[in-house]
Amino acid sequence: MTITSGRVLVAGATGGTGRRVVDLLRAADGDVVVRAMTRDADSESSLRERGADEVVVGDVLTPDDAARAVDAVDAVVCTLGSSPGIGTLTSDFADGEGTKNLVDAAAAAGVDHFVLVSSLGVGDSAPGMQLGLRLLFRGLGVLPAKARAEAHLRESGVTYTILRPGGLTNADATGDVVVGEGGDTVSGSIPRADVAGLCVASLFTPAAADRTFEVVARRGLRGTPEGVVDIDWQTAPAAARPDPGTEAVEESESAD
């Protein structure tokens, strides 16, 4: 991809982070083609109204649907997430097996770059999530599913960027994030809008290739960060700039 052209699949496009990724890609100058994937046929019209050029209706838990979604795309931004609940104990995870299906399809299709939104609390970033929530999400199987998806992506041969955000909020983007690398690095919260901005910037930032980052907003930082890295992120679209008048509302410690 280049900063002005390419076809990007947004998987999880109806979620809180995925919607913002669609917005940012649509706001970008140039000829970026935005393909959104949803398993809900009723969401197709709203995704098109939001700016998606193409909509694929399918379920990532079905390998054929995943293959259809990645056909002819240059990059994938995967923001799939599972809502914690009793159902997660007895069913496959969109952000586990579903993401693995999407990775396999991307590898087979020769996709250039795969950006995965994971979560603090996964793998060696476990200390970044508060203990009570970590035990809950681990017990429900959400964190292990995300860990398997991360490992599968790293082993796939596809160029990747993995983002592990802290607690997600619906505040406007701050434009000021703390990026750690190495697992036990940062803790805190971050607006979905900031995560979306990093997803888009990762596509055009060579220094982000084949790396895993833990990310929180500076104003949502808890404790003293370790392993902080300075990444020269390529400029995100104007829609990602902060609106200081909006208050943060924390909803979840798990990416959606």
PDB file of C-alpha atoms in Angstrom:
ATOM      1  CA  MET A   1       0.000   0.000   0.000  1.00  0.00           C
ATOM      2  CA  THR A   2       0.875   3.645  -0.302  1.00  0.00           C
ATOM      3  CA  ILE A   3      -0.406   6.577   1.713  1.00  0.00           C
ATOM      4  CA  THR A   4      -2.797   7.419  -1.142  1.00  0.00           C
ATOM      5  CA  SER A   5      -3.977   4.126  -2.582  1.00  0.00           C
ATOM      6  CA  GLY A   6      -4.819   0.500  -1.831  1.00  0.00           C
ATOM      7  CA  ARG A   7      -7.747  -1.640  -0.726  1.00  0.00           C
ATOM      8  CA  VAL A   8      -8.187  -2.165   3.026  1.00  0.00           C
ATOM      9  CA  LEU A   9     -10.467  -4.707   4.661  1.00  0.00           C
ATOM     10  CA  VAL A  10     -11.846  -3.658   8.050  1.00  0.00           C
ATOM     11  CA  ALA A  11     -12.966  -6.771   9.932  1.00  0.00           C
ATOM     12  CA  GLY A  12     -15.209  -5.939  12.865  1.00  0.00           C
ATOM     13  CA  ALA A  13     -16.379  -2.804  11.065  1.00  0.00           C
ATOM     14  CA  THR A  14     -19.569  -2.473  13.103  1.00  0.00           C
ATOM     15  CA  GLY A  15     -17.707  -2.431  16.434  1.00  0.00           C
ATOM     16  CA  GLY A  16     -16.686   0.687  18.314  1.00  0.00           C
ATOM     17  CA  THR A  17     -13.090   0.674  17.054  1.00  0.00           C
ATOM     18  CA  GLY A  18     -13.878  -0.694  13.597  1.00  0.00           C
ATOM     19  CA  ARG A  19     -16.369   2.093  12.854  1.00  0.00           C
ATOM     20  CA  ARG A  20     -13.709   4.656  13.653  1.00  0.00           C
ATOM     21  CA  VAL A  21     -11.193   2.899  11.402  1.00  0.00           C
ATOM     22  CA  VAL A  22     -13.695   3.140   8.541  1.00  0.00           C
ATOM     23  CA  ASP A  23     -14.154   6.846   9.290  1.00  0.00           C
ATOM     24  CA  LEU A  24     -10.420   7.525   9.234  1.00  0.00           C
ATOM     25  CA  LEU A  25      -9.768   5.584   6.058  1.00  0.00           C
ATOM     26  CA  ARG A  26     -12.652   7.354   4.380  1.00  0.00           C
ATOM     27  CA  ALA A  27     -11.294  10.737   5.528  1.00  0.00           C
ATOM     28  CA  ALA A  28      -7.862  10.014   4.071  1.00  0.00           C
ATOM     29  CA  ASP A  29      -6.904  11.811   0.888  1.00  0.00           C
ATOM     30  CA  GLY A  30      -6.297   9.633  -2.142  1.00  0.00           C
ATOM     31  CA  ASP A  31      -7.817   6.494  -3.589  1.00  0.00           C
ATOM     32  CA  VAL A  32      -7.994   4.125  -0.617  1.00  0.00           C
ATOM     33  CA  VAL A  33     -10.805   1.626  -1.170  1.00  0.00           C
ATOM     34  CA  VAL A  34     -12.507   0.688   2.094  1.00  0.00           C
ATOM     35  CA  ARG A  35     -14.020  -2.791   2.330  1.00  0.00           C
ATOM     36  CA  ALA A  36     -16.017  -3.517   5.471  1.00  0.00           C
ATOM     37  CA  MET A  37     -16.895  -6.978   6.732  1.00  0.00           C
ATOM     38  CA  THR A  38     -19.944  -7.727   8.838  1.00  0.00           C
ATOM     39  CA  ARG A  39     -21.904 -10.867   9.634  1.00  0.00           C
ATOM     40  CA  ASP A  40     -25.117  -8.824   9.905  1.00  0.00           C
ATOM     41  CA  ALA A  41     -26.719  -8.214   6.508  1.00  0.00           C
ATOM     42  CA  ASP A  42     -28.854  -5.463   8.051  1.00  0.00           C
ATOM     43  CA  SER A  43     -25.672  -3.455   8.713  1.00  0.00           C
ATOM     44  CA  GLU A  44     -24.672  -3.209   5.056  1.00  0.00           C
ATOM     45  CA  SER A  45     -26.585  -0.008   4.332  1.00  0.00           C
ATOM     46  CA  SER A  46     -25.289   1.771   7.438  1.00  0.00           C
ATOM     47  CA  LEU A  47     -21.697   0.801   6.601  1.00  0.00           C
ATOM     48  CA  ARG A  48     -22.101   2.181   3.103  1.00  0.00           C
ATOM     49  CA  GLU A  49     -23.588   5.369   4.527  1.00  0.00           C
ATOM     50  CA  ARG A  50     -20.560   5.584   6.806  1.00  0.00           C
ATOM     51  CA  GLY A  51     -18.277   5.510   3.773  1.00  0.00           C
ATOM     52  CA  ALA A  52     -17.435   1.876   3.056  1.00  0.00           C
ATOM     53  CA  ASP A  53     -16.918   1.409  -0.674  1.00  0.00           C
ATOM     54  CA  GLU A  54     -17.508  -2.339  -0.453  1.00  0.00           C
ATOM     55  CA  VAL A  55     -19.283  -4.510   2.113  1.00  0.00           C
ATOM     56  CA  VAL A  56     -18.780  -8.239   2.547  1.00  0.00           C
ATOM     57  CA  VAL A  57     -21.456 -10.010   4.569  1.00  0.00           C
ATOM     58  CA  GLY A  58     -19.974 -13.113   6.139  1.00  0.00           C
ATOM     59  CA  ASP A  59     -18.747 -14.838   9.277  1.00  0.00           C
ATOM     60  CA  VAL A  60     -15.002 -15.051   9.945  1.00  0.00           C
ATOM     61  CA  LEU A  61     -15.636 -18.358  11.709  1.00  0.00           C
ATOM     62  CA  THR A  62     -16.352 -19.736   8.218  1.00  0.00           C
ATOM     63  CA  PRO A  63     -13.063 -20.071   6.289  1.00  0.00           C
ATOM     64  CA  ASP A  64     -14.735 -19.544   2.901  1.00  0.00           C
ATOM     65  CA  ASP A  65     -16.219 -16.240   4.115  1.00  0.00           C
ATOM     66  CA  ALA A  66     -12.814 -15.131   5.403  1.00  0.00           C
ATOM     67  CA  ALA A  67     -11.232 -15.962   2.038  1.00  0.00           C
ATOM     68  CA  ARG A  68     -13.924 -14.023   0.195  1.00  0.00           C
ATOM     69  CA  ALA A  69     -13.372 -11.004   2.446  1.00  0.00           C
ATOM     70  CA  VAL A  70      -9.618 -10.761   1.804  1.00  0.00           C
ATOM     71  CA  ASP A  71      -9.780 -11.357  -1.944  1.00  0.00           C
ATOM     72  CA  ALA A  72      -7.840  -8.606  -3.784  1.00  0.00           C
ATOM     73  CA  VAL A  73      -7.123  -6.540  -0.648  1.00  0.00           C
ATOM     74  CA  ASP A  74      -3.747  -4.990   0.134  1.00  0.00           C
ATOM     75  CA  ALA A  75      -4.162  -4.787   3.901  1.00  0.00           C
ATOM     76  CA  VAL A  76      -6.398  -5.994   6.723  1.00  0.00           C
ATOM     77  CA  VAL A  77      -7.312  -4.124   9.891  1.00  0.00           C
ATOM     78  CA  CYS A  78      -8.825  -6.611  12.325  1.00  0.00           C
ATOM     79  CA  THR A  79     -10.773  -5.147  15.241  1.00  0.00           C
ATOM     80  CA  LEU A  80     -12.824  -8.244  16.047  1.00  0.00           C
ATOM     81  CA  GLY A  81     -13.799  -8.709  19.662  1.00  0.00           C
ATOM     82  CA  SER A  82     -15.874 -11.028  21.825  1.00  0.00           C
ATOM     83  CA  SER A  83     -18.278  -9.663  24.411  1.00  0.00           C
ATOM     84  CA  PRO A  84     -17.569 -11.461  27.688  1.00  0.00           C
ATOM     85  CA  GLY A  85     -20.437 -13.643  28.803  1.00  0.00           C
ATOM     86  CA  ILE A  86     -21.461 -17.208  29.488  1.00  0.00           C
ATOM     87  CA  GLY A  87     -21.621 -17.848  25.739  1.00  0.00           C
ATOM     88  CA  THR A  88     -17.868 -17.427  25.422  1.00  0.00           C
ATOM     89  CA  LEU A  89     -17.395 -20.573  27.483  1.00  0.00           C
ATOM     90  CA  THR A  90     -19.217 -22.734  24.971  1.00  0.00           C
ATOM     91  CA  SER A  91     -18.539 -21.146  21.568  1.00  0.00           C
ATOM     92  CA  ASP A  92     -15.700 -20.256  19.249  1.00  0.00           C
ATOM     93  CA  PHE A  93     -14.335 -16.739  19.390  1.00  0.00           C
ATOM     94  CA  ALA A  94     -14.447 -14.271  16.516  1.00  0.00           C
ATOM     95  CA  ASP A  95     -11.205 -12.798  17.856  1.00  0.00           C
ATOM     96  CA  GLY A  96      -9.721 -16.274  18.313  1.00  0.00           C
ATOM     97  CA  GLU A  97     -10.600 -18.856  15.661  1.00  0.00           C
ATOM     98  CA  GLY A  98     -12.183 -16.179  13.492  1.00  0.00           C
ATOM     99  CA  THR A  99      -9.037 -14.092  13.438  1.00  0.00           C
ATOM    100  CA  LYS A 100      -6.951 -17.202  12.715  1.00  0.00           C
ATOM    101  CA  ASN A 101      -9.187 -17.924   9.706  1.00  0.00           C
ATOM    102  CA  LEU A 102      -8.694 -14.366   8.512  1.00  0.00           C
ATOM    103  CA  VAL A 103      -4.920 -14.620   8.935  1.00  0.00           C
ATOM    104  CA  ASP A 104      -4.805 -17.881   6.976  1.00  0.00           C
ATOM    105  CA  ALA A 105      -6.865 -16.333   4.198  1.00  0.00           C
ATOM    106  CA  ALA A 106      -4.648 -13.243   4.151  1.00  0.00           C
ATOM    107  CA  ALA A 107      -1.512 -15.368   3.893  1.00  0.00           C
ATOM    108  CA  ALA A 108      -2.980 -17.388   1.026  1.00  0.00           C
ATOM    109  CA  ALA A 109      -4.074 -14.216  -0.783  1.00  0.00           C
ATOM    110  CA  GLY A 110      -0.694 -12.480  -0.437  1.00  0.00           C
ATOM    111  CA  VAL A 111      -1.981  -9.584   1.685  1.00  0.00           C
ATOM    112  CA  ASP A 112       0.763  -7.031   2.341  1.00  0.00           C
ATOM    113  CA  HIS A 113       0.008  -6.032   5.944  1.00  0.00           C
ATOM    114  CA  PHE A 114      -2.260  -7.257   8.732  1.00  0.00           C
ATOM    115  CA  VAL A 115      -3.023  -4.956  11.664  1.00  0.00           C
ATOM    116  CA  LEU A 116      -4.515  -6.753  14.658  1.00  0.00           C
ATOM    117  CA  VAL A 117      -6.144  -5.019  17.615  1.00  0.00           C
ATOM    118  CA  SER A 118      -5.573  -7.294  20.603  1.00  0.00           C
ATOM    119  CA  SER A 119      -5.609  -6.184  24.255  1.00  0.00           C
ATOM    120  CA  LEU A 120      -3.456  -5.450  27.251  1.00  0.00           C
ATOM    121  CA  GLY A 121      -3.583  -8.514  29.447  1.00  0.00           C
ATOM    122  CA  VAL A 122      -2.635 -10.860  26.624  1.00  0.00           C
ATOM    123  CA  GLY A 123       0.542 -12.905  26.992  1.00  0.00           C
ATOM    124  CA  ASP A 124       3.491 -11.022  28.435  1.00  0.00           C
ATOM    125  CA  SER A 125       1.387  -7.848  28.769  1.00  0.00           C
ATOM    126  CA  ALA A 126      -0.701  -9.474  31.535  1.00  0.00           C
ATOM    127  CA  PRO A 127       0.377  -7.022  34.277  1.00  0.00           C
ATOM    128  CA  GLY A 128      -1.025  -4.140  32.221  1.00  0.00           C
ATOM    129  CA  MET A 129      -4.603  -5.221  32.917  1.00  0.00           C
ATOM    130  CA  GLN A 130      -6.021  -4.866  36.413  1.00  0.00           C
ATOM    131  CA  LEU A 131      -5.968  -8.194  38.224  1.00  0.00           C
ATOM    132  CA  GLY A 132      -9.717  -8.613  38.694  1.00  0.00           C
ATOM    133  CA  LEU A 133     -10.507  -7.962  35.056  1.00  0.00           C
ATOM    134  CA  ARG A 134      -7.599 -10.121  33.948  1.00  0.00           C
ATOM    135  CA  LEU A 135      -8.880 -13.074  35.940  1.00  0.00           C
ATOM    136  CA  LEU A 136     -12.395 -12.547  34.567  1.00  0.00           C
ATOM    137  CA  PHE A 137     -11.347 -12.315  30.914  1.00  0.00           C
ATOM    138  CA  ARG A 138      -8.925 -15.205  31.308  1.00  0.00           C
ATOM    139  CA  GLY A 139     -11.569 -17.360  32.954  1.00  0.00           C
ATOM    140  CA  LEU A 140     -14.036 -16.612  30.167  1.00  0.00           C
ATOM    141  CA  GLY A 141     -11.420 -17.564  27.608  1.00  0.00           C
ATOM    142  CA  VAL A 142     -11.163 -14.172  25.920  1.00  0.00           C
ATOM    143  CA  LEU A 143      -7.498 -13.492  26.685  1.00  0.00           C
ATOM    144  CA  PRO A 144      -6.323 -16.999  25.729  1.00  0.00           C
ATOM    145  CA  ALA A 145      -8.212 -16.695  22.425  1.00  0.00           C
ATOM    146  CA  LYS A 146      -6.515 -13.390  21.657  1.00  0.00           C
ATOM    147  CA  ALA A 147      -3.141 -14.868  22.590  1.00  0.00           C
ATOM    148  CA  ARG A 148      -3.648 -17.729  20.132  1.00  0.00           C
ATOM    149  CA  ALA A 149      -4.616 -15.276  17.411  1.00  0.00           C
ATOM    150  CA  GLU A 150      -1.513 -13.161  18.069  1.00  0.00           C
ATOM    151  CA  ALA A 151       0.764 -16.188  17.882  1.00  0.00           C
ATOM    152  CA  HIS A 152      -0.886 -17.408  14.700  1.00  0.00           C
ATOM    153  CA  LEU A 153      -0.359 -14.037  13.033  1.00  0.00           C
ATOM    154  CA  ARG A 154       3.307 -13.884  14.024  1.00  0.00           C
ATOM    155  CA  GLU A 155       3.865 -17.330  12.541  1.00  0.00           C
ATOM    156  CA  SER A 156       1.898 -16.687   9.340  1.00  0.00           C
ATOM    157  CA  GLY A 157       4.589 -14.971   7.296  1.00  0.00           C
ATOM    158  CA  VAL A 158       2.330 -11.941   6.729  1.00  0.00           C
ATOM    159  CA  THR A 159       3.772  -8.560   7.684  1.00  0.00           C
ATOM    160  CA  TYR A 160       1.908  -7.556  10.829  1.00  0.00           C
ATOM    161  CA  THR A 161       1.408  -4.926  13.494  1.00  0.00           C
ATOM    162  CA  ILE A 162      -0.233  -5.979  16.767  1.00  0.00           C
ATOM    163  CA  LEU A 163      -1.706  -3.286  18.999  1.00  0.00           C
ATOM    164  CA  ARG A 164      -2.561  -4.102  22.617  1.00  0.00           C
ATOM    165  CA  PRO A 165      -4.703  -1.220  23.879  1.00  0.00           C
ATOM    166  CA  GLY A 166      -5.590  -0.631  27.494  1.00  0.00           C
ATOM    167  CA  GLY A 167      -9.141  -0.005  28.705  1.00  0.00           C
ATOM    168  CA  LEU A 168     -11.165   1.345  25.779  1.00  0.00           C
ATOM    169  CA  THR A 169     -13.187   4.558  26.062  1.00  0.00           C
ATOM    170  CA  ASN A 170     -15.514   6.452  23.754  1.00  0.00           C
ATOM    171  CA  ALA A 171     -13.753   9.796  24.221  1.00  0.00           C
ATOM    172  CA  ASP A 172     -12.421  11.786  21.277  1.00  0.00           C
ATOM    173  CA  ALA A 173      -8.896  11.029  20.180  1.00  0.00           C
ATOM    174  CA  THR A 174      -6.223  12.599  22.347  1.00  0.00           C
ATOM    175  CA  GLY A 175      -3.487  12.377  19.733  1.00  0.00           C
ATOM    176  CA  ASP A 176      -1.071  11.701  22.604  1.00  0.00           C
ATOM    177  CA  VAL A 177      -0.407   8.017  23.226  1.00  0.00           C
ATOM    178  CA  VAL A 178       2.242   6.170  25.208  1.00  0.00           C
ATOM    179  CA  VAL A 179       3.602   3.216  23.255  1.00  0.00           C
ATOM    180  CA  GLY A 180       5.402   0.377  25.003  1.00  0.00           C
ATOM    181  CA  GLU A 181       7.097  -2.639  23.516  1.00  0.00           C
ATOM    182  CA  GLY A 182       8.092  -5.730  25.430  1.00  0.00           C
ATOM    183  CA  GLY A 183       4.983  -6.864  27.287  1.00  0.00           C
ATOM    184  CA  ASP A 184       4.983  -5.491  30.823  1.00  0.00           C
ATOM    185  CA  THR A 185       5.301  -1.862  29.769  1.00  0.00           C
ATOM    186  CA  VAL A 186       2.210   0.336  30.234  1.00  0.00           C
ATOM    187  CA  SER A 187      -1.170   0.274  31.947  1.00  0.00           C
ATOM    188  CA  GLY A 188      -4.229   2.483  31.674  1.00  0.00           C
ATOM    189  CA  SER A 189      -6.949   3.475  29.230  1.00  0.00           C
ATOM    190  CA  ILE A 190      -7.164   4.813  25.696  1.00  0.00           C
ATOM    191  CA  PRO A 191      -9.972   6.131  23.478  1.00  0.00           C
ATOM    192  CA  ARG A 192     -11.075   3.872  20.663  1.00  0.00           C
ATOM    193  CA  ALA A 193     -10.474   6.844  18.379  1.00  0.00           C
ATOM    194  CA  ASP A 194      -6.768   6.831  19.267  1.00  0.00           C
ATOM    195  CA  VAL A 195      -6.572   3.089  18.641  1.00  0.00           C
ATOM    196  CA  ALA A 196      -8.220   3.556  15.258  1.00  0.00           C
ATOM    197  CA  GLY A 197      -5.696   6.250  14.412  1.00  0.00           C
ATOM    198  CA  LEU A 198      -2.826   3.905  15.255  1.00  0.00           C
ATOM    199  CA  CYS A 199      -4.396   1.151  13.130  1.00  0.00           C
ATOM    200  CA  VAL A 200      -4.452   3.414  10.092  1.00  0.00           C
ATOM    201  CA  ALA A 201      -1.012   4.893  10.790  1.00  0.00           C
ATOM    202  CA  SER A 202       0.443   1.378  11.124  1.00  0.00           C
ATOM    203  CA  LEU A 203      -0.447   0.648   7.509  1.00  0.00           C
ATOM    204  CA  PHE A 204       1.844   3.426   6.316  1.00  0.00           C
ATOM    205  CA  THR A 205       4.599   3.320   8.947  1.00  0.00           C
ATOM    206  CA  PRO A 206       7.499   1.025   7.977  1.00  0.00           C
ATOM    207  CA  ALA A 207       8.841   1.076  11.558  1.00  0.00           C
ATOM    208  CA  ALA A 208       5.638  -0.604  12.791  1.00  0.00           C
ATOM    209  CA  ALA A 209       6.158  -3.744  10.697  1.00  0.00           C
ATOM    210  CA  ASP A 210       6.376  -7.068  12.540  1.00  0.00           C
ATOM    211  CA  ARG A 211       6.122  -5.499  15.982  1.00  0.00           C
ATOM    212  CA  THR A 212       3.766  -5.728  18.967  1.00  0.00           C
ATOM    213  CA  PHE A 213       2.949  -2.560  20.886  1.00  0.00           C
ATOM    214  CA  GLU A 214       1.150  -1.895  24.174  1.00  0.00           C
ATOM    215  CA  VAL A 215      -0.709   1.424  23.929  1.00  0.00           C
ATOM    216  CA  VAL A 216      -2.521   3.766  26.317  1.00  0.00           C
ATOM    217  CA  ALA A 217      -3.372   7.461  26.205  1.00  0.00           C
ATOM    218  CA  ARG A 218      -1.022   9.644  28.188  1.00  0.00           C
ATOM    219  CA  ARG A 219      -3.922  11.114  30.139  1.00  0.00           C
ATOM    220  CA  GLY A 220      -5.177   7.581  30.901  1.00  0.00           C
ATOM    221  CA  LEU A 221      -1.790   6.260  32.028  1.00  0.00           C
ATOM    222  CA  ARG A 222      -1.618   4.336  35.316  1.00  0.00           C
ATOM    223  CA  GLY A 223       1.679   3.922  37.100  1.00  0.00           C
ATOM    224  CA  THR A 224       5.141   4.367  35.632  1.00  0.00           C
ATOM    225  CA  PRO A 225       5.596   3.155  32.049  1.00  0.00           C
ATOM    226  CA  GLU A 226       8.491   0.898  31.082  1.00  0.00           C
ATOM    227  CA  GLY A 227       9.896  -0.026  27.697  1.00  0.00           C
ATOM    228  CA  VAL A 228       8.494   3.063  25.991  1.00  0.00           C
ATOM    229  CA  VAL A 229       9.392   3.397  22.304  1.00  0.00           C
ATOM    230  CA  ASP A 230       9.307   6.402  19.999  1.00  0.00           C
ATOM    231  CA  ILE A 231       7.653   5.511  16.691  1.00  0.00           C
ATOM    232  CA  ASP A 232       7.561   7.980  13.820  1.00  0.00           C
ATOM    233  CA  TRP A 233       3.924   7.302  12.986  1.00  0.00           C
ATOM    234  CA  GLN A 234       2.859   8.583   9.615  1.00  0.00           C
ATOM    235  CA  THR A 235       0.269  11.340   9.834  1.00  0.00           C
ATOM    236  CA  ALA A 236      -3.240  10.090  10.518  1.00  0.00           C
ATOM    237  CA  PRO A 237      -6.224  11.825   8.854  1.00  0.00           C
ATOM    238  CA  ALA A 238      -7.557  15.021  10.391  1.00  0.00           C
ATOM    239  CA  ALA A 239     -10.556  13.187  11.863  1.00  0.00           C
ATOM    240  CA  ALA A 240      -8.225  11.605  14.429  1.00  0.00           C
ATOM    241  CA  ARG A 241      -7.278  14.924  15.997  1.00  0.00           C
ATOM    242  CA  PRO A 242      -8.440  15.473  19.585  1.00  0.00           C
ATOM    243  CA  ASP A 243     -11.545  17.274  20.738  1.00  0.00           C
ATOM    244  CA  PRO A 244     -10.599  18.372  24.262  1.00  0.00           C
ATOM    245  CA  GLY A 245     -14.190  19.094  25.199  1.00  0.00           C
ATOM    246  CA  THR A 246     -15.285  15.453  25.408  1.00  0.00           C
ATOM    247  CA  GLU A 247     -15.082  13.487  28.638  1.00  0.00           C
ATOM    248  CA  ALA A 248     -13.848   9.906  28.596  1.00  0.00           C
ATOM    249  CA  VAL A 249     -16.225   7.094  29.459  1.00  0.00           C
ATOM    250  CA  GLU A 250     -14.407   3.834  30.097  1.00  0.00           C
ATOM    251  CA  GLU A 251     -16.317   0.782  28.885  1.00  0.00           C
ATOM    252  CA  SER A 252     -14.021  -2.188  28.611  1.00  0.00           C
ATOM    253  CA  GLU A 253     -10.532  -3.497  29.112  1.00  0.00           C
ATOM    254  CA  SER A 254     -10.878  -5.691  26.023  1.00  0.00           C
ATOM    255  CA  ALA A 255     -10.617  -4.581  22.418  1.00  0.00           C
ATOM    256  CA  ASP A 256     -13.713  -4.747  20.211  1.00  0.00           C
TER     257      ASP A 256
END
